[in-house]
Coordinates of C-alpha atoms and ligand atoms in Angstrom, one line a residue:
X1 CA -54.2 108.5 -78.5
X2 CA -51.9 105.5 -78.4
X3 CA -48.3 105.9 -77.4
X4 CA -45.8 107.2 -79.9
X5 CA -42.1 106.0 -79.8
X6 CA -38.9 107.8 -80.5
X7 CA -37.1 105.5 -83.0
X8 CA -33.5 105.6 -84.2
X9 CA -32.3 103.9 -87.3
X10 CA -28.5 103.4 -87.2
X11 CA -27.1 102.7 -90.6
X12 CA -30.0 104.6 -92.2
X13 CA -28.2 105.2 -95.5
X14 CA -27.5 101.5 -96.2
X15 CA -29.6 99.0 -98.1
X16 CA -31.2 97.5 -94.9
X17 CA -31.4 100.9 -93.0
X18 CA -33.2 102.5 -95.9
X19 CA -35.7 99.6 -96.0
X20 CA -36.2 99.9 -92.2
X21 CA -37.4 103.5 -92.8
X22 CA -39.8 102.3 -95.5
X23 CA -41.1 99.5 -93.4
X24 CA -41.8 101.8 -90.4
X25 CA -43.8 104.0 -92.8
X26 CA -45.6 101.2 -94.7
X27 CA -46.5 99.3 -91.5
X28 CA -47.6 102.6 -89.8
X29 CA -45.4 102.0 -86.8
X30 CA -46.3 104.7 -84.1
X31 CA -43.2 106.9 -84.6
X32 CA -43.2 110.1 -82.6
X33 CA -39.6 111.0 -83.6
X34 CA -37.3 109.4 -86.2
X35 CA -33.6 109.9 -85.7
X36 CA -31.4 108.8 -88.7
X37 CA -27.8 107.9 -88.0
X38 CA -24.9 107.0 -90.2
X39 CA -21.1 107.7 -90.5
X40 CA -19.2 110.9 -91.3
X41 CA -19.5 110.0 -95.0
X42 CA -23.2 110.8 -94.9
X43 CA -22.9 114.2 -93.3
X44 CA -25.4 116.6 -95.0
X45 CA -27.6 113.8 -96.5
X46 CA -31.3 113.8 -96.0
X47 CA -33.7 110.8 -96.3
X48 CA -37.5 110.9 -96.8
X49 CA -40.0 109.5 -94.2
X50 CA -43.7 110.1 -94.8
X51 CA -42.9 112.9 -97.2
X52 CA -40.7 114.7 -94.8
X53 CA -36.9 115.2 -95.4
X54 CA -35.0 114.1 -92.3
X55 CA -31.3 115.0 -92.0
X56 CA -28.9 112.1 -91.3
X57 CA -26.8 112.6 -88.1
X58 CA -23.3 111.3 -87.5
X59 CA -23.4 108.4 -85.0
X60 CA -21.7 109.2 -81.6
X61 CA -22.1 108.4 -77.9
X62 CA -24.9 110.9 -77.5
X63 CA -27.0 109.7 -80.5
X64 CA -29.5 107.7 -78.4
X65 CA -30.5 110.2 -75.7
X66 CA -34.3 109.9 -75.3
X67 CA -34.7 107.1 -77.9
X68 CA -37.1 104.2 -77.1
X69 CA -36.2 101.8 -79.9
X70 CA -32.9 101.7 -81.9
X71 CA -32.9 99.7 -85.1
X72 CA -29.2 98.9 -86.0
X73 CA -27.9 97.8 -89.4
X74 CA -24.5 99.4 -89.6
X75 CA -22.2 96.4 -89.5
X76 CA -21.0 94.1 -86.7
X77 CA -18.3 96.4 -85.5
X78 CA -20.6 99.4 -85.1
X79 CA -23.2 97.2 -83.3
X80 CA -20.5 95.7 -81.0
X81 CA -19.5 99.3 -80.0
X82 CA -22.7 101.2 -80.0
X83 CA -25.6 98.7 -79.1
X84 CA -24.5 98.8 -75.4
X85 CA -24.2 102.6 -75.7
X86 CA -27.8 102.8 -77.0
X87 CA -29.0 100.3 -74.3
X88 CA -27.2 102.3 -71.6
X89 CA -29.1 105.4 -72.8
X90 CA -32.4 103.6 -72.2
X91 CA -33.2 102.4 -75.7
X92 CA -34.1 98.8 -76.6
X93 CA -31.8 97.8 -79.5
X94 CA -33.0 95.6 -82.4
X95 CA -29.7 94.6 -84.0
X96 CA -29.5 93.3 -87.5
X97 CA -25.8 92.3 -87.4
X98 CA -24.3 89.0 -86.2
X99 CA -22.5 90.7 -83.3
X100 CA -25.0 89.6 -80.5
X101 CA -27.0 86.8 -82.0
X102 CA -25.4 83.9 -80.2
X103 CA -25.0 85.7 -76.8
X104 CA -27.1 83.6 -74.4
X105 CA -28.3 86.8 -72.8
X106 CA -29.6 88.2 -76.0
X107 CA -32.9 86.9 -77.5
X108 CA -32.8 86.0 -81.3
X109 CA -36.3 86.5 -82.6
X110 CA -38.5 85.7 -85.6
X111 CA -42.0 86.9 -84.6
X112 CA -43.8 84.0 -86.4
X113 CA -41.6 81.5 -84.5
X114 CA -40.6 82.6 -81.0
X115 CA -42.3 85.9 -80.2
X116 CA -42.2 85.2 -76.5
X117 CA -38.4 85.3 -76.5
X118 CA -38.7 89.1 -76.9
X119 CA -39.3 89.2 -73.1
X120 CA -35.6 88.4 -72.6
X121 CA -34.6 91.9 -73.9
X122 CA -34.4 93.2 -70.3
X123 CA -31.1 91.6 -69.5
X124 CA -28.9 93.5 -72.0
X125 CA -31.4 95.8 -73.7
X126 CA -30.6 94.1 -77.0
X127 CA -32.6 91.8 -79.3
X128 CA -30.9 90.3 -82.2
X129 CA -32.4 90.0 -85.7
X130 CA -31.3 86.6 -87.2
X131 CA -29.3 86.0 -90.4
X132 CA -31.5 86.6 -93.5
X133 CA -31.3 83.1 -94.8
X134 CA -32.1 81.7 -91.4
X135 CA -35.2 83.9 -90.9
X136 CA -37.0 82.7 -94.0
X137 CA -36.1 79.1 -93.4
X138 CA -37.3 78.9 -89.8
X139 CA -40.6 80.6 -90.8
X140 CA -41.2 77.5 -92.9
X141 CA -39.6 74.9 -90.6
X142 CA -41.4 75.9 -87.4
X143 CA -45.0 74.8 -88.4
X144 CA -43.6 71.5 -89.9
X145 CA -41.6 70.9 -86.7
X146 CA -44.7 71.4 -84.6
X147 CA -46.7 68.9 -86.7
X148 CA -44.1 66.2 -87.2
X149 CA -40.8 66.9 -85.5
X150 CA -37.9 67.9 -87.8
X151 CA -34.8 65.7 -87.3
X152 CA -32.5 66.9 -90.0
X153 CA -32.4 69.7 -92.6
X154 CA -30.1 69.9 -95.7
X155 CA -30.3 73.3 -97.3
X156 CA -28.7 75.0 -100.3
X157 CA -29.1 78.7 -100.7
X158 CA -29.1 81.0 -103.7
X159 CA -28.4 84.4 -102.1
X160 CA -28.9 87.9 -103.6
X161 CA -26.0 90.4 -103.7
X162 CA -28.1 93.0 -101.8
X163 CA -27.3 90.8 -98.7
X164 CA -23.7 92.2 -98.9
X165 CA -25.0 95.8 -99.0
X166 CA -25.5 98.6 -101.4
X167 CA -21.9 98.4 -102.7
X168 CA -22.5 94.8 -103.9
X169 CA -25.6 95.8 -105.9
X170 CA -23.5 98.5 -107.6
X171 CA -20.7 96.0 -108.3
X172 CA -23.1 93.6 -110.0
X173 CA -24.5 96.4 -112.1
X174 CA -21.1 97.7 -113.1
X175 CA -19.8 94.2 -114.0
X176 CA -22.9 93.5 -116.2
X177 CA -22.4 96.9 -117.9
X178 CA -18.7 96.2 -118.4
X179 CA -19.4 92.8 -119.9
X180 CA -22.1 94.2 -122.1
X181 CA -19.6 96.8 -123.4
X182 CA -16.8 94.3 -123.9
X183 CA -14.7 95.6 -121.0
X184 CA -13.0 93.6 -118.2
X185 CA -15.3 93.5 -115.2
X186 CA -13.8 94.7 -111.9
X187 CA -14.3 92.7 -108.7
X188 CA -13.8 94.7 -105.5
X189 CA -16.6 93.6 -103.1
X190 CA -16.4 89.8 -104.0
X191 CA -13.2 87.9 -104.5
X192 CA -14.3 86.9 -108.0
X193 CA -16.6 88.2 -110.7
X194 CA -20.3 87.7 -109.6
X195 CA -22.0 88.7 -112.9
X196 CA -22.7 85.6 -115.1
X197 CA -21.2 83.6 -112.3
X198 CA -22.0 82.3 -108.7
X199 CA -19.8 81.9 -105.7
X200 CA -20.1 79.1 -103.2
X201 CA -18.7 81.4 -100.5
X202 CA -20.5 83.7 -98.1
X203 CA -18.7 85.2 -95.2
X204 CA -15.4 83.6 -94.0
X205 CA -14.3 80.0 -94.1
X206 CA -14.2 78.1 -90.8
X207 CA -11.8 75.3 -89.7
X208 CA -14.6 72.7 -90.3
X209 CA -14.8 73.5 -94.0
X210 CA -18.1 75.3 -93.7
X211 CA -18.4 79.1 -94.1
X212 CA -19.5 81.3 -91.2
X213 CA -22.8 82.0 -93.1
X214 CA -23.5 78.2 -93.2
X215 CA -22.7 77.8 -89.5
X216 CA -25.1 80.8 -88.7
X217 CA -27.9 78.7 -90.4
X218 CA -27.1 75.8 -88.1
X219 CA -26.6 77.6 -84.8
X220 CA -29.3 80.3 -85.2
X221 CA -31.9 77.7 -86.3
X222 CA -31.3 75.7 -83.2
X223 CA -31.5 78.9 -81.0
X224 CA -34.6 80.3 -82.5
X225 CA -36.5 77.0 -82.6
X226 CA -35.1 76.3 -79.1
X227 CA -34.2 72.7 -80.1
X228 CA -30.5 71.7 -80.4
X229 CA -31.5 68.3 -81.7
X230 CA -32.4 69.7 -85.1
X231 CA -29.5 68.7 -87.3
X232 CA -28.7 71.3 -90.1
X233 CA -26.2 71.2 -92.9
X234 CA -26.0 74.2 -95.3
X235 CA -24.3 75.3 -98.4
X236 CA -24.6 79.0 -99.0
X237 CA -24.1 80.4 -102.5
X238 CA -24.0 84.0 -103.8
X239 CA -25.8 84.4 -107.1
X240 CA -26.2 87.4 -109.5
X241 CA -29.7 88.3 -108.2
X242 CA -30.4 91.8 -106.8
X243 CA -33.1 91.0 -104.3
X244 CA -34.5 87.7 -102.9
X245 CA -32.7 84.7 -101.3
X246 CA -33.9 81.3 -102.5
X247 CA -33.4 78.0 -100.7
X248 CA -33.7 74.4 -101.7
X249 CA -34.6 72.5 -98.5
X250 CA -34.6 68.8 -97.8
X251 CA -36.2 67.7 -94.5
X252 CA -36.3 64.6 -92.6
X253 CA -39.2 64.4 -90.1
X254 CA -39.9 62.1 -87.1
X255 CA -43.4 61.3 -88.3
X256 CA -44.2 60.7 -92.0
X257 CA -45.8 63.6 -93.8
X258 CA -47.2 63.6 -97.3
X259 CA -46.7 66.5 -99.7
X260 CA -50.4 67.3 -99.2
X261 CA -50.0 67.3 -95.4
X262 CA -47.1 69.9 -95.7
X263 CA -49.2 72.1 -98.1
X264 CA -52.1 72.0 -95.6
X265 CA -49.8 72.8 -92.6
X266 CA -48.1 75.7 -94.5
X267 CA -51.3 77.1 -95.9
X268 CA -52.4 77.9 -92.3
X269 CA -49.0 79.1 -91.0
X270 CA -48.2 82.8 -90.4
X271 CA -45.9 84.7 -92.8
X272 CA -46.1 82.2 -95.6
X273 CA -47.6 82.2 -99.1
X274 CA -47.9 78.9 -101.0
X275 CA -46.8 79.3 -104.6
X276 CA -47.0 75.7 -105.6
X277 CA -48.8 74.8 -108.8
X278 CA -46.1 73.1 -111.0
X279 CA -48.8 71.9 -113.5
X280 CA -49.2 75.6 -114.4
X281 CA -45.5 76.4 -114.0
X282 CA -46.1 78.3 -110.8
X283 CA -43.3 78.3 -108.2
X284 CA -41.6 81.0 -106.2
X285 CA -38.8 83.1 -107.7
X286 CA -36.7 86.0 -106.4
X287 CA -38.4 88.5 -108.7
X288 CA -41.8 87.4 -107.3
X289 CA -40.7 87.8 -103.7
X290 CA -38.9 91.1 -104.1
X291 CA -40.7 93.9 -102.2
X292 CA -42.9 91.4 -100.4
X293 CA -43.0 90.5 -96.7
X294 CA -44.2 86.9 -97.0
X295 CA -41.9 83.8 -97.5
X296 CA -43.0 82.0 -100.6
X297 CA -42.9 78.2 -100.7
X298 CA -43.4 75.9 -103.6
X299 CA -42.0 72.7 -105.3
X300 CA -43.3 70.7 -102.2
X301 CA -42.7 67.0 -102.8
X302 CA -41.9 63.8 -101.0
X303 CA -38.3 62.9 -101.1
X304 CA -38.0 59.7 -103.2
X305 CA -34.7 58.8 -101.5
X306 CA -35.9 58.5 -97.9
X307 CA -38.9 57.3 -96.0
X308 CA -39.8 60.5 -94.0
X309 CA -38.4 63.2 -96.3
X310 CA -39.8 66.3 -97.8
X311 CA -38.2 68.6 -100.5
X312 CA -39.3 72.2 -101.0
X313 CA -38.1 75.5 -102.4
X314 CA -38.6 78.8 -100.5
X315 CA -37.9 82.4 -101.4
X316 CA -38.1 85.7 -99.5
X317 CA -36.9 89.3 -99.9
X318 CA -33.7 89.2 -97.9
X319 CA -33.8 93.0 -97.3
X320 CA -37.4 93.0 -96.1
X321 CA -38.4 89.8 -94.3
X322 CA -34.7 88.7 -94.0
X323 CA -33.8 92.0 -92.3
X324 CA -35.9 95.2 -92.1
X325 CA -39.4 93.8 -91.9
X326 CA -38.3 91.3 -89.2
X327 CA -36.7 94.1 -87.2
X328 CA -39.8 96.2 -87.4
X329 CA -42.1 93.3 -86.5
X330 CA -39.9 92.9 -83.3
X331 CA -40.4 96.6 -82.7
X332 CA -44.1 96.1 -83.0
X333 CA -44.0 93.3 -80.4
X334 CA -42.1 95.6 -78.1
X335 CA -44.6 98.4 -78.6
X336 CA -47.7 96.0 -78.2
X337 CA -46.4 94.2 -75.1
X338 CA -43.4 95.7 -73.4
X339 CA -42.8 99.4 -73.8
Ligands
A2P1 P1 -22.6 105.5 -94.5 O1 -23.5 105.5 -95.6 O2 -22.4 106.8 -93.9 O3 -21.3 104.8 -94.8 P2 -24.6 98.8 -96.3 O4 -24.8 97.5 -95.5 O5 -25.7 99.0 -97.4 O6 -23.2 98.9 -96.9 O7 -24.8 100.0 -95.3 C1 -24.1 100.2 -94.2 C2 -24.7 101.3 -93.3 O8 -24.0 101.4 -92.1 C3 -24.6 102.7 -93.9 O9 -25.8 103.5 -93.5 C4 -23.3 103.2 -93.3 O10 -23.3 104.6 -93.3 C5 -23.5 102.7 -91.9 N1 -22.1 102.6 -91.3 C6 -21.1 101.9 -91.6 N2 -20.0 102.1 -90.8 C7 -20.5 103.0 -89.8 C8 -19.9 103.7 -88.7 N3 -18.6 103.4 -88.4 N4 -20.7 104.6 -88.0 C9 -21.9 104.8 -88.4 N5 -22.5 104.2 -89.5 C10 -21.8 103.3 -90.2

Protein backbone atom coordinates (compact mmCIF):
# COMPACT_ATOMS: atom_id res chain seq x y z
CA UNK A 1 0.00 0.00 0.00
CA UNK A 2 1.28 3.49 -0.79
CA UNK A 3 2.17 5.80 2.06
CA UNK A 4 -0.55 7.70 3.90
CA UNK A 5 0.08 11.20 5.29
CA UNK A 6 -1.08 12.92 8.44
CA UNK A 7 -2.46 16.23 7.20
CA UNK A 8 -3.53 19.31 9.18
CA UNK A 9 -5.68 22.10 7.78
CA UNK A 10 -5.18 25.28 9.80
CA UNK A 11 -8.09 27.68 9.20
CA UNK A 12 -10.35 24.75 8.32
CA UNK A 13 -13.59 26.68 8.92
CA UNK A 14 -12.71 29.50 6.48
CA UNK A 15 -13.55 29.85 2.79
CA UNK A 16 -10.17 28.51 1.62
CA UNK A 17 -9.69 25.96 4.45
CA UNK A 18 -13.06 24.41 3.68
CA UNK A 19 -12.12 24.13 0.02
CA UNK A 20 -8.77 22.56 0.98
CA UNK A 21 -10.69 19.76 2.71
CA UNK A 22 -12.82 19.26 -0.40
CA UNK A 23 -9.76 19.29 -2.68
CA UNK A 24 -8.01 16.66 -0.55
CA UNK A 25 -11.12 14.49 -0.89
CA UNK A 26 -11.79 15.15 -4.60
CA UNK A 27 -8.16 14.64 -5.65
CA UNK A 28 -7.96 11.54 -3.45
CA UNK A 29 -4.86 12.73 -1.62
CA UNK A 30 -3.45 9.83 0.47
CA UNK A 31 -4.68 11.10 3.86
CA UNK A 32 -4.06 8.82 6.84
CA UNK A 33 -5.29 11.33 9.43
CA UNK A 34 -6.92 14.71 8.95
CA UNK A 35 -6.59 17.26 11.76
CA UNK A 36 -8.80 20.35 11.44
CA UNK A 37 -7.69 23.51 13.26
CA UNK A 38 -9.30 26.91 13.80
CA UNK A 39 -9.74 29.51 16.53
CA UNK A 40 -11.63 29.36 19.86
CA UNK A 41 -14.68 30.63 17.95
CA UNK A 42 -15.02 27.25 16.22
CA UNK A 43 -14.91 25.14 19.36
CA UNK A 44 -17.47 22.33 19.07
CA UNK A 45 -17.84 22.62 15.25
CA UNK A 46 -17.52 19.54 13.05
CA UNK A 47 -16.66 19.41 9.34
CA UNK A 48 -17.25 16.57 6.88
CA UNK A 49 -14.46 14.72 5.10
CA UNK A 50 -15.29 11.60 3.04
CA UNK A 51 -18.63 11.29 4.81
CA UNK A 52 -17.00 11.42 8.23
CA UNK A 53 -17.67 14.18 10.80
CA UNK A 54 -14.34 15.51 12.09
CA UNK A 55 -14.27 17.82 15.15
CA UNK A 56 -12.44 21.13 14.75
CA UNK A 57 -9.64 21.58 17.29
CA UNK A 58 -8.44 24.90 18.69
CA UNK A 59 -5.00 25.82 17.31
CA UNK A 60 -2.18 25.75 19.87
CA UNK A 61 1.53 24.96 20.08
CA UNK A 62 0.85 21.22 20.32
CA UNK A 63 -1.46 21.07 17.29
CA UNK A 64 1.14 19.76 14.84
CA UNK A 65 2.60 16.82 16.75
CA UNK A 66 2.94 13.86 14.33
CA UNK A 67 1.69 15.89 11.33
CA UNK A 68 3.48 15.39 7.95
CA UNK A 69 1.88 18.21 5.94
CA UNK A 70 0.18 21.32 7.35
CA UNK A 71 -1.96 23.40 4.98
CA UNK A 72 -2.38 26.92 6.41
CA UNK A 73 -5.07 29.46 5.50
CA UNK A 74 -5.82 31.30 8.74
CA UNK A 75 -4.45 34.77 7.91
CA UNK A 76 -0.96 36.23 7.87
CA UNK A 77 -0.60 36.71 11.62
CA UNK A 78 -1.46 33.10 12.40
CA UNK A 79 0.96 31.90 9.71
CA UNK A 80 3.70 34.16 11.00
CA UNK A 81 3.30 32.73 14.51
CA UNK A 82 2.40 29.08 13.86
CA UNK A 83 4.10 28.03 10.58
CA UNK A 84 7.48 27.88 12.40
CA UNK A 85 5.80 25.93 15.23
CA UNK A 86 4.45 23.40 12.73
CA UNK A 87 7.81 23.16 10.96
CA UNK A 88 9.59 22.71 14.29
CA UNK A 89 7.19 19.82 15.02
CA UNK A 90 8.36 18.12 11.80
CA UNK A 91 5.54 19.10 9.43
CA UNK A 92 6.08 20.67 6.02
CA UNK A 93 3.92 23.79 5.89
CA UNK A 94 2.14 24.91 2.72
CA UNK A 95 1.08 28.45 3.60
CA UNK A 96 -1.61 30.34 1.75
CA UNK A 97 -1.00 33.72 3.43
CA UNK A 98 1.40 36.39 2.25
CA UNK A 99 3.53 36.08 5.42
CA UNK A 100 6.36 33.99 3.92
CA UNK A 101 6.05 34.50 0.17
CA UNK A 102 8.96 36.87 -0.38
CA UNK A 103 11.29 35.21 2.15
CA UNK A 104 14.31 34.15 0.03
CA UNK A 105 14.52 30.92 2.03
CA UNK A 106 10.90 29.98 1.29
CA UNK A 107 9.94 28.60 -2.14
CA UNK A 108 6.92 30.18 -3.83
CA UNK A 109 5.36 27.49 -5.99
CA UNK A 110 2.85 27.08 -8.79
CA UNK A 111 3.16 23.43 -9.85
CA UNK A 112 2.57 24.13 -13.57
CA UNK A 113 5.37 26.74 -13.55
CA UNK A 114 8.16 25.92 -11.06
CA UNK A 115 7.54 22.46 -9.51
CA UNK A 116 11.28 22.00 -8.93
CA UNK A 117 11.31 24.90 -6.46
CA UNK A 118 9.51 22.65 -3.93
CA UNK A 119 12.92 21.12 -3.14
CA UNK A 120 13.80 24.34 -1.28
CA UNK A 121 11.32 23.51 1.49
CA UNK A 122 14.09 21.92 3.55
CA UNK A 123 15.58 25.25 4.70
CA UNK A 124 12.60 26.50 6.73
CA UNK A 125 10.07 23.68 6.38
CA UNK A 126 7.71 26.16 4.71
CA UNK A 127 6.45 26.48 1.12
CA UNK A 128 4.38 29.52 0.20
CA UNK A 129 1.27 29.42 -1.96
CA UNK A 130 1.24 32.58 -4.11
CA UNK A 131 -1.41 35.28 -4.24
CA UNK A 132 -4.57 34.10 -6.04
CA UNK A 133 -4.38 36.62 -8.89
CA UNK A 134 -0.70 35.84 -9.44
CA UNK A 135 -1.22 32.06 -9.61
CA UNK A 136 -3.71 32.15 -12.47
CA UNK A 137 -1.69 34.76 -14.36
CA UNK A 138 1.65 32.90 -14.24
CA UNK A 139 0.02 29.63 -15.36
CA UNK A 140 -0.72 31.51 -18.61
CA UNK A 141 2.45 33.64 -18.80
CA UNK A 142 4.95 30.81 -18.34
CA UNK A 143 4.34 28.91 -21.63
CA UNK A 144 4.28 32.19 -23.57
CA UNK A 145 7.49 33.31 -21.85
CA UNK A 146 9.19 30.04 -22.79
CA UNK A 147 8.15 30.44 -26.41
CA UNK A 148 8.81 34.13 -27.01
CA UNK A 149 10.16 35.85 -23.88
CA UNK A 150 7.80 38.21 -22.05
CA UNK A 151 9.24 41.69 -21.54
CA UNK A 152 6.26 43.52 -20.03
CA UNK A 153 2.81 42.74 -18.64
CA UNK A 154 0.00 45.22 -17.96
CA UNK A 155 -2.84 43.57 -16.05
CA UNK A 156 -6.18 44.73 -14.70
CA UNK A 157 -8.03 42.37 -12.36
CA UNK A 158 -11.70 41.89 -11.53
CA UNK A 159 -11.53 40.03 -8.21
CA UNK A 160 -14.31 38.16 -6.43
CA UNK A 161 -15.28 38.97 -2.84
CA UNK A 162 -14.55 35.39 -1.69
CA UNK A 163 -10.86 36.39 -1.85
CA UNK A 164 -11.50 38.44 1.29
CA UNK A 165 -12.98 35.41 3.08
CA UNK A 166 -16.36 34.09 4.12
CA UNK A 167 -17.32 37.36 5.82
CA UNK A 168 -17.10 39.25 2.54
CA UNK A 169 -19.40 36.81 0.74
CA UNK A 170 -21.93 37.37 3.53
CA UNK A 171 -21.48 41.16 3.27
CA UNK A 172 -22.19 41.15 -0.49
CA UNK A 173 -25.29 38.97 0.02
CA UNK A 174 -26.56 41.17 2.87
CA UNK A 175 -26.02 44.36 0.86
CA UNK A 176 -27.85 42.94 -2.18
CA UNK A 177 -30.75 41.90 0.08
CA UNK A 178 -30.84 45.34 1.74
CA UNK A 179 -30.87 47.11 -1.64
CA UNK A 180 -33.59 44.79 -2.90
CA UNK A 181 -35.69 45.60 0.16
CA UNK A 182 -35.03 49.34 -0.06
CA UNK A 183 -32.84 49.45 3.06
CA UNK A 184 -29.46 51.19 3.45
CA UNK A 185 -26.67 48.60 2.82
CA UNK A 186 -24.13 48.25 5.61
CA UNK A 187 -20.38 48.18 4.75
CA UNK A 188 -18.15 46.61 7.42
CA UNK A 189 -15.68 44.38 5.55
CA UNK A 190 -15.00 46.83 2.70
CA UNK A 191 -14.61 50.61 3.14
CA UNK A 192 -17.50 51.23 0.74
CA UNK A 193 -20.56 49.40 -0.57
CA UNK A 194 -19.51 46.53 -2.88
CA UNK A 195 -22.98 45.54 -4.15
CA UNK A 196 -23.80 47.31 -7.47
CA UNK A 197 -20.32 48.84 -7.28
CA UNK A 198 -16.61 48.03 -7.65
CA UNK A 199 -13.60 49.15 -5.64
CA UNK A 200 -10.16 49.83 -7.20
CA UNK A 201 -8.59 48.97 -3.87
CA UNK A 202 -7.34 45.55 -2.69
CA UNK A 203 -5.10 45.38 0.40
CA UNK A 204 -3.37 48.53 1.68
CA UNK A 205 -1.99 51.44 -0.35
CA UNK A 206 1.80 51.72 -0.64
CA UNK A 207 3.95 54.85 -0.94
CA UNK A 208 4.35 54.36 -4.71
CA UNK A 209 0.59 54.66 -5.29
CA UNK A 210 0.08 50.96 -5.98
CA UNK A 211 -1.76 48.69 -3.53
CA UNK A 212 -0.02 45.81 -1.77
CA UNK A 213 -2.11 43.37 -3.86
CA UNK A 214 -0.80 45.02 -7.05
CA UNK A 215 2.80 44.84 -5.82
CA UNK A 216 2.29 41.15 -4.94
CA UNK A 217 1.48 40.55 -8.62
CA UNK A 218 4.75 42.26 -9.61
CA UNK A 219 7.13 40.69 -7.11
CA UNK A 220 5.59 37.22 -6.91
CA UNK A 221 5.48 36.88 -10.73
CA UNK A 222 9.20 37.64 -10.90
CA UNK A 223 9.98 35.18 -8.08
CA UNK A 224 7.87 32.29 -9.42
CA UNK A 225 9.09 32.73 -13.01
CA UNK A 226 12.64 33.27 -11.70
CA UNK A 227 13.11 36.31 -13.94
CA UNK A 228 13.37 39.81 -12.50
CA UNK A 229 13.49 41.31 -15.99
CA UNK A 230 9.74 40.74 -16.53
CA UNK A 231 8.14 44.15 -15.99
CA UNK A 232 4.63 44.07 -14.50
CA UNK A 233 2.15 46.86 -13.82
CA UNK A 234 -1.16 45.87 -12.18
CA UNK A 235 -4.45 47.49 -11.24
CA UNK A 236 -6.45 45.29 -8.87
CA UNK A 237 -10.20 45.82 -8.57
CA UNK A 238 -12.74 44.16 -6.27
CA UNK A 239 -16.03 43.40 -8.05
CA UNK A 240 -19.37 42.09 -6.75
CA UNK A 241 -18.74 38.52 -7.93
CA UNK A 242 -18.80 35.60 -5.48
CA UNK A 243 -16.23 33.20 -6.97
CA UNK A 244 -13.72 33.63 -9.81
CA UNK A 245 -11.07 36.26 -10.44
CA UNK A 246 -10.85 37.66 -14.00
CA UNK A 247 -7.86 39.42 -15.54
CA UNK A 248 -7.40 41.49 -18.68
CA UNK A 249 -3.75 41.00 -19.62
CA UNK A 250 -1.66 42.91 -22.14
CA UNK A 251 1.72 41.40 -22.97
CA UNK A 252 4.77 42.57 -24.83
CA UNK A 253 7.00 39.75 -26.04
CA UNK A 254 10.62 39.74 -27.23
CA UNK A 255 9.72 37.72 -30.36
CA UNK A 256 6.59 38.39 -32.41
CA UNK A 257 3.69 35.98 -31.79
CA UNK A 258 0.40 35.88 -33.70
CA UNK A 259 -2.87 35.25 -31.88
CA UNK A 260 -2.84 31.81 -33.53
CA UNK A 261 0.64 31.11 -32.12
CA UNK A 262 -0.57 31.99 -28.61
CA UNK A 263 -3.66 29.76 -28.99
CA UNK A 264 -1.42 26.90 -30.14
CA UNK A 265 1.03 27.39 -27.23
CA UNK A 266 -1.72 27.62 -24.60
CA UNK A 267 -3.65 24.65 -26.00
CA UNK A 268 -0.69 22.41 -25.10
CA UNK A 269 0.13 23.99 -21.72
CA UNK A 270 -0.78 22.35 -18.39
CA UNK A 271 -3.61 23.72 -16.24
CA UNK A 272 -5.20 25.78 -19.03
CA UNK A 273 -8.49 25.50 -20.91
CA UNK A 274 -8.94 27.60 -24.04
CA UNK A 275 -12.39 29.20 -24.10
CA UNK A 276 -11.96 31.39 -27.15
CA UNK A 277 -14.59 31.41 -29.84
CA UNK A 278 -15.87 34.98 -30.05
CA UNK A 279 -17.80 34.25 -33.27
CA UNK A 280 -20.06 32.07 -31.14
CA UNK A 281 -19.89 34.44 -28.12
CA UNK A 282 -17.68 31.99 -26.23
CA UNK A 283 -15.24 33.54 -23.74
CA UNK A 284 -14.36 32.81 -20.09
CA UNK A 285 -16.51 34.17 -17.26
CA UNK A 286 -16.33 33.80 -13.46
CA UNK A 287 -19.51 31.71 -13.38
CA UNK A 288 -17.94 29.32 -15.88
CA UNK A 289 -14.70 29.03 -13.90
CA UNK A 290 -16.30 28.65 -10.45
CA UNK A 291 -15.73 25.18 -9.02
CA UNK A 292 -13.11 24.33 -11.70
CA UNK A 293 -9.37 23.82 -11.33
CA UNK A 294 -8.28 25.00 -14.80
CA UNK A 295 -7.45 28.58 -15.74
CA UNK A 296 -9.67 29.58 -18.65
CA UNK A 297 -8.28 31.84 -21.39
CA UNK A 298 -10.04 33.64 -24.20
CA UNK A 299 -10.26 36.94 -26.12
CA UNK A 300 -6.75 36.21 -27.46
CA UNK A 301 -5.84 38.89 -29.98
CA UNK A 302 -2.91 40.87 -31.33
CA UNK A 303 -2.52 44.28 -29.74
CA UNK A 304 -3.20 46.89 -32.46
CA UNK A 305 -1.17 49.50 -30.55
CA UNK A 306 2.24 47.81 -30.52
CA UNK A 307 4.39 45.52 -32.67
CA UNK A 308 4.89 42.55 -30.34
CA UNK A 309 1.79 42.77 -28.17
CA UNK A 310 -0.90 40.26 -27.22
CA UNK A 311 -4.14 40.87 -25.32
CA UNK A 312 -6.05 38.11 -23.56
CA UNK A 313 -8.61 37.56 -20.82
CA UNK A 314 -8.23 34.86 -18.19
CA UNK A 315 -10.43 33.58 -15.38
CA UNK A 316 -9.94 31.02 -12.59
CA UNK A 317 -11.69 30.05 -9.37
CA UNK A 318 -9.73 32.09 -6.80
CA UNK A 319 -10.59 29.75 -3.93
CA UNK A 320 -9.66 26.60 -5.88
CA UNK A 321 -6.72 27.16 -8.31
CA UNK A 322 -6.01 30.52 -6.66
CA UNK A 323 -5.63 28.92 -3.23
CA UNK A 324 -6.82 25.44 -2.17
CA UNK A 325 -6.10 23.44 -5.33
CA UNK A 326 -2.65 24.98 -5.74
CA UNK A 327 -1.83 24.12 -2.09
CA UNK A 328 -3.02 20.53 -2.51
CA UNK A 329 -1.04 20.23 -5.79
CA UNK A 330 2.06 21.29 -3.81
CA UNK A 331 1.21 18.63 -1.21
CA UNK A 332 0.96 16.11 -4.07
CA UNK A 333 4.47 17.08 -5.26
CA UNK A 334 5.76 16.65 -1.69
CA UNK A 335 4.14 13.21 -1.46
CA UNK A 336 5.35 12.11 -4.91
CA UNK A 337 8.97 13.21 -4.57
CA UNK A 338 10.03 14.33 -1.14
CA UNK A 339 8.17 12.81 1.84
P1 LIG B 1 -12.54 30.65 12.93
O1 LIG B 1 -13.64 30.22 11.99
O2 LIG B 1 -12.52 29.84 14.18
O3 LIG B 1 -12.53 32.14 13.16
P2 LIG B 1 -11.74 33.34 6.27
O4 LIG B 1 -10.49 33.69 5.48
O5 LIG B 1 -12.79 32.68 5.42
O6 LIG B 1 -12.25 34.50 7.08
O7 LIG B 1 -11.27 32.21 7.33
C1 LIG B 1 -10.23 32.37 8.24
C2 LIG B 1 -9.90 31.05 8.91
O8 LIG B 1 -8.79 31.25 9.78
C3 LIG B 1 -11.02 30.49 9.77
O9 LIG B 1 -10.96 29.08 9.75
C4 LIG B 1 -10.64 31.03 11.16
O10 LIG B 1 -11.15 30.27 12.21
C5 LIG B 1 -9.14 30.86 11.09
N1 LIG B 1 -8.48 31.74 12.06
C6 LIG B 1 -8.47 33.09 12.08
N2 LIG B 1 -7.74 33.55 13.13
C7 LIG B 1 -7.27 32.44 13.78
C8 LIG B 1 -6.46 32.24 14.93
N3 LIG B 1 -5.98 33.26 15.64
N4 LIG B 1 -6.20 30.95 15.31
C9 LIG B 1 -6.69 29.93 14.61
N5 LIG B 1 -7.46 30.06 13.49
C10 LIG B 1 -7.75 31.30 13.08
